[in-house]
């Protein structure tokens, strides 16, 4: 092992604590939707998929997004759900297998909001709902603006899913507040046009997400970690921003931290880009500086090139992680989430931790359908 590879192993192998959970290293598996769960039930193939990556050294697995128990939460009957006897039994097997392989695992709890279209499964009669019934980029409502009853029902669904996660053996939960889905639709002025307590300024737009966090916090043990994933960008608006300044970002994050978030997962498309002018800190770095909470960075780790090109069949060359190690070493953030590189290669973490960088393969999206 060379000095460079030894440094990678040393920095990435350090344990880290998220509330009452000790994660054995700094590598996180990022959540990635695959639609391999017919009927919303994760089967034995899903059990093996996560267990293989835990066995190969991933410290913390964040599952693919899994729908909470609200009929409007999803848009596919092949994406797993985190409610229902059969579905939760499947997830319990996943958690057991990951633990047996030496890893830690949290489910990502998800409601897509206005991304849903009328008539989509798993519950075709359910309406698309959101803060104002607006899809990203739309000027007129095409869905239902949520009533107080709707808000209360979704808050309860997240809390019930979190309680179920603890009951069946998961190590924490991640709340999906990123990428233009329901919680993010409340956070962003582009989709939140409400004039009640849940709309208006930055703090008001955070109220719904903070109430979900508080309800989850009350539904689980005090030392059960709550991770909150958020982003500036949206799936249909890559240039969108929740906050233009650190002060605006703090106005969003502070109520979430106060409500019970233990760690933030700051989603960016390229982790090495600075978030605000005048500082080299990325979004996870600013999040840690402003809240004092542990943070997870993510965005093209181990890759180079725009990920859209990847899905067009253009392979992305492996990117050096020297800059990533520098940032981890100076505690800009605490953990790093790996998505596509780990999706393609279940052994990615082991190869990096063992200094086998020459065995890392370039990402090739055309091969995804054959991966497990």
JSON list of C-alpha atoms in Angstrom, two decimals, residues 5-127:
[
{"chain": "A", "resi": 5, "resn": "UNK", "atom": "CA", "xyz": [-3.58, 4.79, -0.39]},
{"chain": "A", "resi": 6, "resn": "UNK", "atom": "CA", "xyz": [-2.64, 4.41, 3.27]},
{"chain": "A", "resi": 7, "resn": "UNK", "atom": "CA", "xyz": [-3.86, 7.96, 3.87]},
{"chain": "A", "resi": 8, "resn": "UNK", "atom": "CA", "xyz": [-7.20, 7.15, 2.26]},
{"chain": "A", "resi": 9, "resn": "UNK", "atom": "CA", "xyz": [-7.64, 4.11, 4.45]},
{"chain": "A", "resi": 10, "resn": "UNK", "atom": "CA", "xyz": [-6.71, 6.04, 7.59]},
{"chain": "A", "resi": 11, "resn": "UNK", "atom": "CA", "xyz": [-9.03, 8.99, 6.97]},
{"chain": "A", "resi": 12, "resn": "UNK", "atom": "CA", "xyz": [-12.01, 7.00, 5.74]},
{"chain": "A", "resi": 13, "resn": "UNK", "atom": "CA", "xyz": [-11.72, 4.28, 8.39]},
{"chain": "A", "resi": 14, "resn": "UNK", "atom": "CA", "xyz": [-12.32, 6.61, 11.35]},
{"chain": "A", "resi": 15, "resn": "UNK", "atom": "CA", "xyz": [-15.57, 5.87, 13.24]},
{"chain": "A", "resi": 16, "resn": "UNK", "atom": "CA", "xyz": [-18.14, 8.65, 13.58]},
{"chain": "A", "resi": 17, "resn": "UNK", "atom": "CA", "xyz": [-21.10, 9.13, 15.90]},
{"chain": "A", "resi": 18, "resn": "UNK", "atom": "CA", "xyz": [-24.60, 10.20, 14.84]},
{"chain": "A", "resi": 19, "resn": "UNK", "atom": "CA", "xyz": [-26.49, 10.70, 18.08]},
{"chain": "A", "resi": 20, "resn": "UNK", "atom": "CA", "xyz": [-26.53, 7.21, 19.65]},
{"chain": "A", "resi": 21, "resn": "UNK", "atom": "CA", "xyz": [-25.19, 5.41, 16.60]},
{"chain": "A", "resi": 22, "resn": "UNK", "atom": "CA", "xyz": [-21.49, 4.72, 16.01]},
{"chain": "A", "resi": 23, "resn": "UNK", "atom": "CA", "xyz": [-20.75, 4.18, 12.33]},
{"chain": "A", "resi": 24, "resn": "UNK", "atom": "CA", "xyz": [-17.51, 2.21, 11.76]},
{"chain": "A", "resi": 25, "resn": "UNK", "atom": "CA", "xyz": [-16.21, 4.40, 8.92]},
{"chain": "A", "resi": 26, "resn": "UNK", "atom": "CA", "xyz": [-16.95, 7.51, 6.88]},
{"chain": "A", "resi": 27, "resn": "UNK", "atom": "CA", "xyz": [-18.43, 5.83, 3.79]},
{"chain": "A", "resi": 28, "resn": "UNK", "atom": "CA", "xyz": [-22.18, 6.08, 3.21]},
{"chain": "A", "resi": 29, "resn": "UNK", "atom": "CA", "xyz": [-24.20, 4.38, 0.50]},
{"chain": "A", "resi": 30, "resn": "UNK", "atom": "CA", "xyz": [-26.36, 7.07, -1.06]},
{"chain": "A", "resi": 31, "resn": "UNK", "atom": "CA", "xyz": [-30.06, 6.33, -1.65]},
{"chain": "A", "resi": 32, "resn": "UNK", "atom": "CA", "xyz": [-30.74, 5.25, -5.24]},
{"chain": "A", "resi": 33, "resn": "UNK", "atom": "CA", "xyz": [-34.16, 4.32, -6.62]},
{"chain": "A", "resi": 34, "resn": "UNK", "atom": "CA", "xyz": [-34.16, 1.03, -8.57]},
{"chain": "A", "resi": 35, "resn": "UNK", "atom": "CA", "xyz": [-37.82, -0.10, -8.75]},
{"chain": "A", "resi": 36, "resn": "UNK", "atom": "CA", "xyz": [-36.94, -3.71, -7.92]},
{"chain": "A", "resi": 37, "resn": "UNK", "atom": "CA", "xyz": [-39.66, -4.21, -5.29]},
{"chain": "A", "resi": 38, "resn": "UNK", "atom": "CA", "xyz": [-42.92, -5.42, -6.91]},
{"chain": "A", "resi": 39, "resn": "UNK", "atom": "CA", "xyz": [-45.91, -4.58, -4.77]},
{"chain": "A", "resi": 40, "resn": "UNK", "atom": "CA", "xyz": [-43.68, -2.30, -2.73]},
{"chain": "A", "resi": 41, "resn": "UNK", "atom": "CA", "xyz": [-42.14, -5.33, -1.02]},
{"chain": "A", "resi": 42, "resn": "UNK", "atom": "CA", "xyz": [-38.34, -5.65, -0.82]},
{"chain": "A", "resi": 43, "resn": "UNK", "atom": "CA", "xyz": [-37.54, -9.28, -1.61]},
{"chain": "A", "resi": 44, "resn": "UNK", "atom": "CA", "xyz": [-34.53, -11.54, -1.19]},
{"chain": "A", "resi": 45, "resn": "UNK", "atom": "CA", "xyz": [-32.74, -9.84, -4.11]},
{"chain": "A", "resi": 46, "resn": "UNK", "atom": "CA", "xyz": [-32.99, -6.53, -2.27]},
{"chain": "A", "resi": 47, "resn": "UNK", "atom": "CA", "xyz": [-31.71, -8.19, 0.91]},
{"chain": "A", "resi": 48, "resn": "UNK", "atom": "CA", "xyz": [-28.66, -9.42, -0.98]},
{"chain": "A", "resi": 49, "resn": "UNK", "atom": "CA", "xyz": [-28.13, -6.11, -2.74]},
{"chain": "A", "resi": 50, "resn": "UNK", "atom": "CA", "xyz": [-27.67, -4.20, 0.51]},
{"chain": "A", "resi": 51, "resn": "UNK", "atom": "CA", "xyz": [-25.89, -7.01, 2.39]},
{"chain": "A", "resi": 52, "resn": "UNK", "atom": "CA", "xyz": [-23.19, -7.25, -0.31]},
{"chain": "A", "resi": 53, "resn": "UNK", "atom": "CA", "xyz": [-22.31, -3.61, 0.07]},
{"chain": "A", "resi": 54, "resn": "UNK", "atom": "CA", "xyz": [-22.28, -3.79, 3.86]},
{"chain": "A", "resi": 55, "resn": "UNK", "atom": "CA", "xyz": [-20.00, -6.83, 3.71]},
{"chain": "A", "resi": 56, "resn": "UNK", "atom": "CA", "xyz": [-17.64, -4.90, 1.44]},
{"chain": "A", "resi": 57, "resn": "UNK", "atom": "CA", "xyz": [-17.10, -2.14, 3.96]},
{"chain": "A", "resi": 58, "resn": "UNK", "atom": "CA", "xyz": [-19.84, 0.48, 3.57]},
{"chain": "A", "resi": 59, "resn": "UNK", "atom": "CA", "xyz": [-20.22, 1.99, 7.04]},
{"chain": "A", "resi": 60, "resn": "UNK", "atom": "CA", "xyz": [-23.76, 3.34, 6.71]},
{"chain": "A", "resi": 61, "resn": "UNK", "atom": "CA", "xyz": [-26.35, 2.38, 4.12]},
{"chain": "A", "resi": 62, "resn": "UNK", "atom": "CA", "xyz": [-29.17, 4.79, 3.32]},
{"chain": "A", "resi": 63, "resn": "UNK", "atom": "CA", "xyz": [-31.79, 2.77, 1.49]},
{"chain": "A", "resi": 64, "resn": "UNK", "atom": "CA", "xyz": [-33.45, 3.79, -1.71]},
{"chain": "A", "resi": 65, "resn": "UNK", "atom": "CA", "xyz": [-36.40, 6.09, -1.13]},
{"chain": "A", "resi": 66, "resn": "UNK", "atom": "CA", "xyz": [-39.32, 4.19, 0.41]},
{"chain": "A", "resi": 67, "resn": "UNK", "atom": "CA", "xyz": [-42.85, 5.56, 0.51]},
{"chain": "A", "resi": 68, "resn": "UNK", "atom": "CA", "xyz": [-44.48, 6.52, 3.80]},
{"chain": "A", "resi": 69, "resn": "UNK", "atom": "CA", "xyz": [-48.04, 5.41, 4.51]},
{"chain": "A", "resi": 70, "resn": "UNK", "atom": "CA", "xyz": [-49.94, 8.12, 2.67]},
{"chain": "A", "resi": 71, "resn": "UNK", "atom": "CA", "xyz": [-51.81, 7.24, -0.53]},
{"chain": "A", "resi": 72, "resn": "UNK", "atom": "CA", "xyz": [-50.39, 10.20, -2.45]},
{"chain": "A", "resi": 73, "resn": "UNK", "atom": "CA", "xyz": [-46.79, 9.47, -1.47]},
{"chain": "A", "resi": 74, "resn": "UNK", "atom": "CA", "xyz": [-45.67, 7.62, -4.58]},
{"chain": "A", "resi": 75, "resn": "UNK", "atom": "CA", "xyz": [-45.92, 6.95, -8.27]},
{"chain": "A", "resi": 76, "resn": "UNK", "atom": "CA", "xyz": [-44.79, 3.34, -8.75]},
{"chain": "A", "resi": 77, "resn": "UNK", "atom": "CA", "xyz": [-45.81, -0.08, -7.47]},
{"chain": "A", "resi": 78, "resn": "UNK", "atom": "CA", "xyz": [-42.22, -1.30, -7.88]},
{"chain": "A", "resi": 79, "resn": "UNK", "atom": "CA", "xyz": [-40.69, 1.21, -5.47]},
{"chain": "A", "resi": 80, "resn": "UNK", "atom": "CA", "xyz": [-40.64, -0.14, -1.89]},
{"chain": "A", "resi": 81, "resn": "UNK", "atom": "CA", "xyz": [-43.04, 1.10, 0.75]},
{"chain": "A", "resi": 82, "resn": "UNK", "atom": "CA", "xyz": [-42.38, 1.51, 4.46]},
{"chain": "A", "resi": 83, "resn": "UNK", "atom": "CA", "xyz": [-45.83, 0.54, 5.63]},
{"chain": "A", "resi": 84, "resn": "UNK", "atom": "CA", "xyz": [-47.84, -2.65, 5.48]},
{"chain": "A", "resi": 85, "resn": "UNK", "atom": "CA", "xyz": [-47.15, -6.01, 7.12]},
{"chain": "A", "resi": 86, "resn": "UNK", "atom": "CA", "xyz": [-45.51, -7.68, 4.12]},
{"chain": "A", "resi": 87, "resn": "UNK", "atom": "CA", "xyz": [-43.45, -4.63, 3.22]},
{"chain": "A", "resi": 88, "resn": "UNK", "atom": "CA", "xyz": [-42.09, -4.16, 6.74]},
{"chain": "A", "resi": 89, "resn": "UNK", "atom": "CA", "xyz": [-41.33, -7.87, 7.03]},
{"chain": "A", "resi": 90, "resn": "UNK", "atom": "CA", "xyz": [-39.21, -7.52, 3.91]},
{"chain": "A", "resi": 91, "resn": "UNK", "atom": "CA", "xyz": [-37.40, -4.51, 5.32]},
{"chain": "A", "resi": 92, "resn": "UNK", "atom": "CA", "xyz": [-36.73, -6.34, 8.60]},
{"chain": "A", "resi": 93, "resn": "UNK", "atom": "CA", "xyz": [-34.86, -9.01, 6.62]},
{"chain": "A", "resi": 94, "resn": "UNK", "atom": "CA", "xyz": [-32.82, -6.27, 4.92]},
{"chain": "A", "resi": 95, "resn": "UNK", "atom": "CA", "xyz": [-31.82, -4.74, 8.26]},
{"chain": "A", "resi": 96, "resn": "UNK", "atom": "CA", "xyz": [-30.92, -8.13, 9.73]},
{"chain": "A", "resi": 97, "resn": "UNK", "atom": "CA", "xyz": [-28.74, -9.02, 6.72]},
{"chain": "A", "resi": 98, "resn": "UNK", "atom": "CA", "xyz": [-26.89, -5.71, 6.77]},
{"chain": "A", "resi": 99, "resn": "UNK", "atom": "CA", "xyz": [-26.19, -6.07, 10.49]},
{"chain": "A", "resi": 100, "resn": "UNK", "atom": "CA", "xyz": [-24.98, -9.64, 9.98]},
{"chain": "A", "resi": 101, "resn": "UNK", "atom": "CA", "xyz": [-22.56, -8.28, 7.37]},
{"chain": "A", "resi": 102, "resn": "UNK", "atom": "CA", "xyz": [-21.23, -5.67, 9.80]},
{"chain": "A", "resi": 103, "resn": "UNK", "atom": "CA", "xyz": [-22.98, -2.57, 8.49]},
{"chain": "A", "resi": 104, "resn": "UNK", "atom": "CA", "xyz": [-25.46, 0.02, 9.72]},
{"chain": "A", "resi": 105, "resn": "UNK", "atom": "CA", "xyz": [-28.62, 0.95, 7.82]},
{"chain": "A", "resi": 106, "resn": "UNK", "atom": "CA", "xyz": [-31.32, 3.63, 7.80]},
{"chain": "A", "resi": 107, "resn": "UNK", "atom": "CA", "xyz": [-34.38, 3.80, 5.52]},
{"chain": "A", "resi": 108, "resn": "UNK", "atom": "CA", "xyz": [-34.97, 6.94, 3.52]},
{"chain": "A", "resi": 109, "resn": "UNK", "atom": "CA", "xyz": [-38.59, 7.95, 4.18]},
{"chain": "A", "resi": 110, "resn": "UNK", "atom": "CA", "xyz": [-40.16, 9.62, 1.16]},
{"chain": "A", "resi": 111, "resn": "UNK", "atom": "CA", "xyz": [-43.22, 11.46, -0.13]},
{"chain": "A", "resi": 112, "resn": "UNK", "atom": "CA", "xyz": [-42.98, 12.75, -3.69]},
{"chain": "A", "resi": 113, "resn": "UNK", "atom": "CA", "xyz": [-45.77, 15.33, -3.47]},
{"chain": "A", "resi": 114, "resn": "UNK", "atom": "CA", "xyz": [-46.52, 17.09, -6.75]},
{"chain": "A", "resi": 115, "resn": "UNK", "atom": "CA", "xyz": [-44.08, 14.95, -8.72]},
{"chain": "A", "resi": 116, "resn": "UNK", "atom": "CA", "xyz": [-46.93, 12.43, -8.75]},
{"chain": "A", "resi": 117, "resn": "UNK", "atom": "CA", "xyz": [-49.35, 12.47, -11.69]},
{"chain": "A", "resi": 118, "resn": "UNK", "atom": "CA", "xyz": [-53.03, 11.54, -11.61]},
{"chain": "A", "resi": 119, "resn": "UNK", "atom": "CA", "xyz": [-53.75, 7.84, -11.96]},
{"chain": "A", "resi": 120, "resn": "UNK", "atom": "CA", "xyz": [-50.29, 6.58, -11.09]},
{"chain": "A", "resi": 121, "resn": "UNK", "atom": "CA", "xyz": [-49.82, 3.55, -8.81]},
{"chain": "A", "resi": 122, "resn": "UNK", "atom": "CA", "xyz": [-49.66, 2.29, -6.17]},
{"chain": "A", "resi": 123, "resn": "UNK", "atom": "CA", "xyz": [-52.94, 4.03, -5.29]},
{"chain": "A", "resi": 124, "resn": "UNK", "atom": "CA", "xyz": [-54.37, 5.27, -8.58]},
{"chain": "A", "resi": 125, "resn": "UNK", "atom": "CA", "xyz": [-57.25, 7.27, -7.07]},
{"chain": "A", "resi": 126, "resn": "UNK", "atom": "CA", "xyz": [-55.01, 9.36, -4.83]},
{"chain": "A", "resi": 127, "resn": "UNK", "atom": "CA", "xyz": [-54.54, 12.99, -5.88]}
]
